[in-house]
Short mmCIF file of C-alpha atoms in Angstrom, two decimals:
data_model
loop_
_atom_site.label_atom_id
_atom_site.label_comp_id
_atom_site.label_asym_id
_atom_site.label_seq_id
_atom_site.Cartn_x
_atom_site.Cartn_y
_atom_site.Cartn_z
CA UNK A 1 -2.92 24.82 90.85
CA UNK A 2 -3.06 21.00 89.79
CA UNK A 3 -4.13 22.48 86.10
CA UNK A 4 -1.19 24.63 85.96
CA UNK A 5 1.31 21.74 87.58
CA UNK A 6 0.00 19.32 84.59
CA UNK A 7 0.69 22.30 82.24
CA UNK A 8 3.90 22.29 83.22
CA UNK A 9 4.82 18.63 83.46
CA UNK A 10 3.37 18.19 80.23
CA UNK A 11 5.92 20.53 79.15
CA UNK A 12 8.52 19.06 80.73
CA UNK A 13 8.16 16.02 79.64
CA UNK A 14 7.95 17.43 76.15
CA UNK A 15 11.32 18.77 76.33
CA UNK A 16 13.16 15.99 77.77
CA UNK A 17 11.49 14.15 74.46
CA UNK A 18 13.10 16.48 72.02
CA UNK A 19 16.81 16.49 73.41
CA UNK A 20 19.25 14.52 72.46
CA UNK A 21 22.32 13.53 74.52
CA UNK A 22 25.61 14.50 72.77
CA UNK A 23 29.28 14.24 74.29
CA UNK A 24 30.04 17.95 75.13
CA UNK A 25 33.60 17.66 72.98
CA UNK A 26 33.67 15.50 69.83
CA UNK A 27 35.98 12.75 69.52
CA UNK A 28 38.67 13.80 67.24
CA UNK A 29 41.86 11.51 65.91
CA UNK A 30 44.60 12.87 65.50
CA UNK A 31 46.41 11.34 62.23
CA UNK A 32 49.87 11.69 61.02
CA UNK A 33 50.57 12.16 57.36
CA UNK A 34 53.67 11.30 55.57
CA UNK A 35 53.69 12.50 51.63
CA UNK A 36 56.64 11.25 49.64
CA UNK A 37 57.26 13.35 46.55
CA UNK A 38 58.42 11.33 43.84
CA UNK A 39 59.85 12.40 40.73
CA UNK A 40 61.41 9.14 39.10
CA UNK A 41 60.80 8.70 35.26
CA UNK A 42 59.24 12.28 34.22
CA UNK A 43 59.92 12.57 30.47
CA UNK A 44 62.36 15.43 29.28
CA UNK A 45 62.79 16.77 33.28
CA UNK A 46 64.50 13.48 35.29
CA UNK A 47 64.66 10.84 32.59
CA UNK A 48 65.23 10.70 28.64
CA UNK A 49 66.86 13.92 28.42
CA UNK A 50 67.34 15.12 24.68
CA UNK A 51 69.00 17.87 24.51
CA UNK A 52 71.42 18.47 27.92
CA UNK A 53 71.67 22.49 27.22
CA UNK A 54 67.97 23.21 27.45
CA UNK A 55 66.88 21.32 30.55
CA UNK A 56 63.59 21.97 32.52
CA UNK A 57 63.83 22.91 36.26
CA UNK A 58 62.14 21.12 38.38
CA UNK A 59 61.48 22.69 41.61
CA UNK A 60 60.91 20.63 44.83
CA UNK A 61 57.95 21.64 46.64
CA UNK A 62 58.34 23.50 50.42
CA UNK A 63 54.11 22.73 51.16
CA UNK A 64 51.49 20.26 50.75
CA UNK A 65 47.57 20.86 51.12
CA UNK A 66 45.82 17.46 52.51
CA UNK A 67 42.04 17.26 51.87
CA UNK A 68 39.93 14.94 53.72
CA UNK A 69 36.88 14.07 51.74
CA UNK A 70 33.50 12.77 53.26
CA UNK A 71 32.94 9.20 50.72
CA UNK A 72 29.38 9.45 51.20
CA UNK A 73 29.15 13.33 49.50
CA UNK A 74 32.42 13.93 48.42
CA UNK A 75 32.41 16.94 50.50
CA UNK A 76 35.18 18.30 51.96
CA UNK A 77 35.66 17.32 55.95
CA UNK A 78 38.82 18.68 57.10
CA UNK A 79 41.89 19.95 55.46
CA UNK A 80 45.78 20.70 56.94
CA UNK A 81 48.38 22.13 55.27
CA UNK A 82 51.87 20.37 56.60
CA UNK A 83 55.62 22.07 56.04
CA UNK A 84 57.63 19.53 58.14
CA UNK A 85 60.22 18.50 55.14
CA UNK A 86 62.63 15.83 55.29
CA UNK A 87 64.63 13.48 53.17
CA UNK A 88 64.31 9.43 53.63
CA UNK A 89 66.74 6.89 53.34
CA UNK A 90 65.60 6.28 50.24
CA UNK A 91 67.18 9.51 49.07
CA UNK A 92 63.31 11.01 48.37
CA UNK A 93 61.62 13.96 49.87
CA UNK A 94 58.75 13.70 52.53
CA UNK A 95 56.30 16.28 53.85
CA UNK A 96 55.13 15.43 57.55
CA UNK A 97 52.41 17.00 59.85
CA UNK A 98 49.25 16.55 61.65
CA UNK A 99 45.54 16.17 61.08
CA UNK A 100 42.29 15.86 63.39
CA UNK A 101 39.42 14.14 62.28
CA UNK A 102 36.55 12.75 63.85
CA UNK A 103 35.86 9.12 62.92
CA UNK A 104 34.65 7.58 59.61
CA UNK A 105 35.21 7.01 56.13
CA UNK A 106 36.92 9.41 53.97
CA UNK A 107 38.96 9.62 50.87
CA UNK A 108 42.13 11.56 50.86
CA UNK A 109 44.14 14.15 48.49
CA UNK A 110 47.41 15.98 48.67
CA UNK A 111 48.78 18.51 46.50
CA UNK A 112 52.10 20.62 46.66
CA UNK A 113 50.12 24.15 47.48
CA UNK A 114 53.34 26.26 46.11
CA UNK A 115 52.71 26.33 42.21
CA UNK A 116 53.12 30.14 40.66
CA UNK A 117 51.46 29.23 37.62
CA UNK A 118 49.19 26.70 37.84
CA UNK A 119 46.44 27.60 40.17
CA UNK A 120 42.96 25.08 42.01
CA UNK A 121 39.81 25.41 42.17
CA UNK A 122 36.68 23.72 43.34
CA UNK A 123 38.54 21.96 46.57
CA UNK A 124 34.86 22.24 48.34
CA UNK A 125 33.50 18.94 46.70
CA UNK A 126 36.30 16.05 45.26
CA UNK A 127 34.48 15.86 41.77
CA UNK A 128 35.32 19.39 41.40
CA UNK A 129 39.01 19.72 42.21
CA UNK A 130 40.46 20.84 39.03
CA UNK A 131 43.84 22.42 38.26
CA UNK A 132 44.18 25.11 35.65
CA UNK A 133 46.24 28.23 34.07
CA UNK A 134 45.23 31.00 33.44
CA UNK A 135 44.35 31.97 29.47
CA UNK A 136 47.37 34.07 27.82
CA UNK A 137 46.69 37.60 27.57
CA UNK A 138 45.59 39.51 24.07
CA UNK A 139 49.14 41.38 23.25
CA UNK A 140 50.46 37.51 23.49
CA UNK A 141 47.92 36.05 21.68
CA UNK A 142 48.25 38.49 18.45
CA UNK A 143 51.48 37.59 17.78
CA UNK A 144 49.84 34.36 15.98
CA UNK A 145 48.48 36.62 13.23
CA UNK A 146 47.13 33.70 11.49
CA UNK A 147 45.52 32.08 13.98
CA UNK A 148 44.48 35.29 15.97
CA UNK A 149 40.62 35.84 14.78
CA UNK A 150 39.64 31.64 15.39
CA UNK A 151 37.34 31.32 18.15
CA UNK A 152 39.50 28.06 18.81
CA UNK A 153 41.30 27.24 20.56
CA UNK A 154 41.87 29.24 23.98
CA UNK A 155 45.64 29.33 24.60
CA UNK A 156 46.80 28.65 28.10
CA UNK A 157 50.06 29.31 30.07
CA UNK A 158 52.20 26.18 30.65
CA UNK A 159 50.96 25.02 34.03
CA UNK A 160 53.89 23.99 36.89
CA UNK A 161 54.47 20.60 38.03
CA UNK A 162 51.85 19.40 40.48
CA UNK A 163 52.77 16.20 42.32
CA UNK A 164 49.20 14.75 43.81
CA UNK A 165 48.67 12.09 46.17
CA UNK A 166 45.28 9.99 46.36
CA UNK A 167 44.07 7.45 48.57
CA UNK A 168 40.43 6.51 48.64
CA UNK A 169 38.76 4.51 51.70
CA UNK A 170 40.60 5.34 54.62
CA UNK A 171 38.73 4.28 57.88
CA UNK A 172 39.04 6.39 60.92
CA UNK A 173 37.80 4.43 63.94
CA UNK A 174 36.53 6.04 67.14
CA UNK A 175 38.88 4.30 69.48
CA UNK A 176 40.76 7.90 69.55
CA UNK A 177 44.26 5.96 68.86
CA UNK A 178 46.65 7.85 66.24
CA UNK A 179 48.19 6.57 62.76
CA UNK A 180 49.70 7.13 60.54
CA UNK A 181 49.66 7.79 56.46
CA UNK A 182 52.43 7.20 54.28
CA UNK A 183 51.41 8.25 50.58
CA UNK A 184 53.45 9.04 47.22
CA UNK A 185 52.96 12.21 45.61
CA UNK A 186 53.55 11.99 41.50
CA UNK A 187 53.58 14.75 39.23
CA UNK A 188 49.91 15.12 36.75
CA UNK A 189 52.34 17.02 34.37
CA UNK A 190 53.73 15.50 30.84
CA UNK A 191 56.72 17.23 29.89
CA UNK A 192 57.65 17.67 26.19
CA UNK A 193 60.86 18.80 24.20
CA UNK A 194 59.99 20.06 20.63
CA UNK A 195 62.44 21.59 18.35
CA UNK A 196 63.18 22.45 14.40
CA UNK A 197 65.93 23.24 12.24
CA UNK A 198 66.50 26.98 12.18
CA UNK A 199 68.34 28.84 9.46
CA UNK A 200 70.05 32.03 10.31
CA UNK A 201 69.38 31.90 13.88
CA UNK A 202 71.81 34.61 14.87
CA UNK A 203 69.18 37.18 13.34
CA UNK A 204 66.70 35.94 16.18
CA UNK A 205 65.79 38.77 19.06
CA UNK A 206 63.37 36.22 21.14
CA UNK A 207 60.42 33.08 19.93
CA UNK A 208 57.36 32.04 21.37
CA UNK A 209 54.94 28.77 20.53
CA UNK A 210 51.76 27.39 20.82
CA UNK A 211 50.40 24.19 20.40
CA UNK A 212 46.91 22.88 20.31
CA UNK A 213 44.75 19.57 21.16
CA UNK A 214 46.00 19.53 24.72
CA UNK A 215 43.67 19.80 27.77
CA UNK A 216 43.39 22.95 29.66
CA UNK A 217 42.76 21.40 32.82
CA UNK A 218 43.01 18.08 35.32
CA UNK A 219 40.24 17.35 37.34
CA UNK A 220 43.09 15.95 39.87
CA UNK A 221 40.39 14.43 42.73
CA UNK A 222 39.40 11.75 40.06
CA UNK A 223 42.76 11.70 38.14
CA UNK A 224 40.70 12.74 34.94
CA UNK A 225 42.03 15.59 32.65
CA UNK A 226 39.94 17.79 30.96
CA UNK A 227 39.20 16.53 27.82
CA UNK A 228 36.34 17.74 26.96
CA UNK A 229 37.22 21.32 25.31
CA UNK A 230 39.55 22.05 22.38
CA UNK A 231 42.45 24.04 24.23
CA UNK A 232 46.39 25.09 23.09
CA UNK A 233 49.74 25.45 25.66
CA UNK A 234 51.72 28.98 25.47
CA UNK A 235 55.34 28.43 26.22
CA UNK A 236 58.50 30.61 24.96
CA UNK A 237 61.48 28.66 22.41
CA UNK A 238 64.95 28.80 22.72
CA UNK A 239 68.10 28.95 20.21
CA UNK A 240 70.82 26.00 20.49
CA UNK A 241 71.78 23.11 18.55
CA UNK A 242 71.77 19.39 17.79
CA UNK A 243 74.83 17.17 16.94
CA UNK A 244 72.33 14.52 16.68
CA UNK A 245 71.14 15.86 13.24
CA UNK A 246 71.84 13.65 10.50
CA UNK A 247 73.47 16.53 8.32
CA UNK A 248 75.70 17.29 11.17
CA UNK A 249 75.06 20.07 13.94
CA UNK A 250 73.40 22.60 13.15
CA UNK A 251 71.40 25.65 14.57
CA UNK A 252 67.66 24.43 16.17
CA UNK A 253 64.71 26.48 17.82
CA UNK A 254 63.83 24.29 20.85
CA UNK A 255 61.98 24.01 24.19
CA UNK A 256 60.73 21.88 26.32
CA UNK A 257 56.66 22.49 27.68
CA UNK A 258 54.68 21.56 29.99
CA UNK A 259 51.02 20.74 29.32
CA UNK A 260 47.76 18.70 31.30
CA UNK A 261 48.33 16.44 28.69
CA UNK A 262 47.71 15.96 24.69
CA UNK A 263 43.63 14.64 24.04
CA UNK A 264 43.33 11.04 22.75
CA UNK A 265 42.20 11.04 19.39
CA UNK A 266 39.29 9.53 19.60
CA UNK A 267 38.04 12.21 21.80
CA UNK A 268 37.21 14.30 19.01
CA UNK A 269 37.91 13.12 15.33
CA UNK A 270 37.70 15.13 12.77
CA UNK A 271 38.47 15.23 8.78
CA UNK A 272 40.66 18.35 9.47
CA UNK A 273 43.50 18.02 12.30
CA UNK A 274 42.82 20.25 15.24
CA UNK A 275 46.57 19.28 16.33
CA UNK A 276 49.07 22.05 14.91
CA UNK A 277 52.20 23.77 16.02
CA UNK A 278 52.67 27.45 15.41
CA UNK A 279 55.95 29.24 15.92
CA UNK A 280 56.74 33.30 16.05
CA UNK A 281 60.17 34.58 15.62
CA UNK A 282 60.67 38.04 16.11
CA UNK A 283 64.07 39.41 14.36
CA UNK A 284 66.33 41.76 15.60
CA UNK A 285 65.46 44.88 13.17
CA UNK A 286 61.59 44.19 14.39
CA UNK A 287 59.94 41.61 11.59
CA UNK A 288 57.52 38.45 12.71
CA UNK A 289 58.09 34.77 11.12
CA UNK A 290 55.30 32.39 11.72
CA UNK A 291 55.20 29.36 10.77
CA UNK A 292 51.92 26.68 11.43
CA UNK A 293 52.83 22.85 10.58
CA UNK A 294 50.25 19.92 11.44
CA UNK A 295 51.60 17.65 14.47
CA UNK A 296 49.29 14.31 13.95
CA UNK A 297 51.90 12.23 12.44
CA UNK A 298 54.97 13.98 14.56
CA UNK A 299 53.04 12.56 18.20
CA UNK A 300 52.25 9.32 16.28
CA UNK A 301 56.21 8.13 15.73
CA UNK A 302 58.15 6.73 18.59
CA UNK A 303 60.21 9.35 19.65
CA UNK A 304 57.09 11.06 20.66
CA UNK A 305 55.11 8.17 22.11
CA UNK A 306 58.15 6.47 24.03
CA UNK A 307 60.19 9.78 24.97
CA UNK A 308 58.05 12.83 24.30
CA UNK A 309 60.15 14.26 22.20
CA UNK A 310 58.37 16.15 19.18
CA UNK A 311 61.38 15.80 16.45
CA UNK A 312 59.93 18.41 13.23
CA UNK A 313 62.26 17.65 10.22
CA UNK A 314 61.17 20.96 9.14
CA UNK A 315 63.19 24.39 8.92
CA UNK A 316 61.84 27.81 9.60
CA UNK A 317 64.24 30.52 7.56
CA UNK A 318 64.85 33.90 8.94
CA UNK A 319 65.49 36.49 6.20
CA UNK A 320 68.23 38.62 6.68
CA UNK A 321 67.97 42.23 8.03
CA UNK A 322 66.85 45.13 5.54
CA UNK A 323 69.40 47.64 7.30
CA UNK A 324 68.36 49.97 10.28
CA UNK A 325 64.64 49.57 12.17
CA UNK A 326 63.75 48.63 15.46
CA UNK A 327 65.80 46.14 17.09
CA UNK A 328 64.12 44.58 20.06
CA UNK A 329 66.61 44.07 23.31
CA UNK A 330 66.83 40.50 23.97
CA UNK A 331 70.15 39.36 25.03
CA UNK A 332 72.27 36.36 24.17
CA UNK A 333 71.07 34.88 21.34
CA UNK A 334 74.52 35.55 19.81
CA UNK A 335 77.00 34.67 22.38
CA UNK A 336 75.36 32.05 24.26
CA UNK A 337 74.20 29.36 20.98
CA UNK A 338 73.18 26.45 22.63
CA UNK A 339 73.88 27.75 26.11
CA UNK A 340 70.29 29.80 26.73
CA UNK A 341 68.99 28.81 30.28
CA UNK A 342 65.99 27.55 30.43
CA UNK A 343 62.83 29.45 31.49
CA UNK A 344 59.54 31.17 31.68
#
């Protein structure tokens, strides 16, 4: 009996050893974020407007994600998506709601979470939390016969506006009290307005672009866009025209694009420019114009690097109809010069 009593204080003793004492809830704070979208100064959409009849939309988010990140790791802790919308005195938009925690250090992001076309990844780790859009399909693509059979670039749809919202080193104490956040969301997004002359215009059935250099991608948890690969921006152009001109008004082909932003050049010199513009106008009895002009110098003049406005003092010619043939059924073009609403 006293061998089997030692047996089985030994194990006792064992197991009171191994345990360790843990409150039966954790402690969890209970923080109150305030995002305040703000959309002062974006080129070509609030600000610096070029052209007033081709004007891009800008659509005021109805949800923002919040991401707590773990600073040790980077790994994602907790996450909340808040809806409570509201306008300050200030005349801005907020986004209100509430997040539990438990206490430490953490770094924080917010995103509007209601973007059709530009889509996130990687929210699991902050390093990795990259917006993107998805690559333009091959029936799109072909219609740049000349540039159809290069392996580069990929072409991307024009992402949305994504307003973001970063702050790094927030301190969560255990005394179980709750705070509050207040944070500014601002849009990752540069907005563009290119146009050229056009000549005969009213033969037009519908245009599309693509331009090249840009990044594909914005690695949004650092603030870093993706430099790195050689990508081009999709977007459709528009008929209307410029009194500005210095012949007089006349007949452009115009739009304004959204991109992740145009590389620096001295991410990837090269003897040949990788930067180029190439237009498609398909005419109403069923023919293709392209037209591919280099766009170094155009981002290098002031107008560009002040406004982001891509000025070409070029002219792309549409010949006139040969009589008969397909005539594709875009509405407009005619009636409405100048007066096209803008849109995807």
């Amino acid at each position: 009996m006293n061998r089997i009593f030692r047996i089985a204080l030994f194990a006792i003793l064992c197991f009171l050893c191994s345990c360790e004492r843990r409150p039966l809830v954790d402690v969890q704070v209970m923080i109150k974020v305030r995002v305040v979208l703000n959309t002062d100064d974006i080129p070509n959409v609030t600000t610096g407007i070029y052209n007033e009849k081709i004007v891009a939309e800008l659509t005021t988010p109805e949800i923002f994600r919040v991401i707590f990140y773990d600073r040790k790791n980077n790994e994602i802790v907790s996450q909340e998506f808040i809806t409570r919308k509201g306008i300050g005195l200030d005349g801005r938009y907020f986004y209100e709601g509430d997040v539990y925690i438990a206490p430490g250090s953490y770094d924080m992001v917010c995103y509007n979470f209601d973007t059709p076309s530009t889509l996130v990844h990687g929210e699991r780790n902050k390093n990795t939390l990259e917006a993107f859009t998805s690559e333009i399909s091959d029936n799109i693509y072909s219609r740049f016969k000349s540039r159809a059979d290069a392996p580069e670039p990929s072409l991307y749809y024009e992402p949305d506006h994504l307003f973001v919202a970063r702050e790094d080193g927030l301190d969560v104490s255990p005394t179980g009290e709750a705070f509050t956040i207040v944070t500014e969301a601002r849009t990752i997004i540069d907005t563009y307005y290119v146009q050229l002359r056009l000549v005969n215009g009213h033969y037009a059935a519908n245009a599309v672009a693509m331009i090249t250099d840009l990044a594909p991608s914005n690695r949004f948890g650092i603030g870093e866009p993706e430099y790195g690969r050689y990508a081009g921006t999709y977007f459709e152009m528009y008929r209307s025209v410029d009194a500005r001109m210095r012949m007089g008004e006349c007949d452009v082909l115009c739009a304004v694009f959204n991109t992740f932003g145009k590389r620096p050049d001295h991410i990837a010199p090269a003897v040949e420019s990788q930067l180029y513009i190439s237009f498609n106008v398909l005419t109403r009895d069923g023919n293709s114009v392209e037209m591919t002009l280099d766009m170094d110098s155009i981002f290098k003049t002031p107008q560009a690097m002040e406004n982001h406005w891509l000025l070409i003092d070029k002219e792309i010619v549409l010949p006139e109809p040969d009589g008969g043939g397909f005539k594709p059924g875009v509405e407009g073009w005619d009636e409405e010069i100048g007066e096209i609403e803008f849109g995807k």
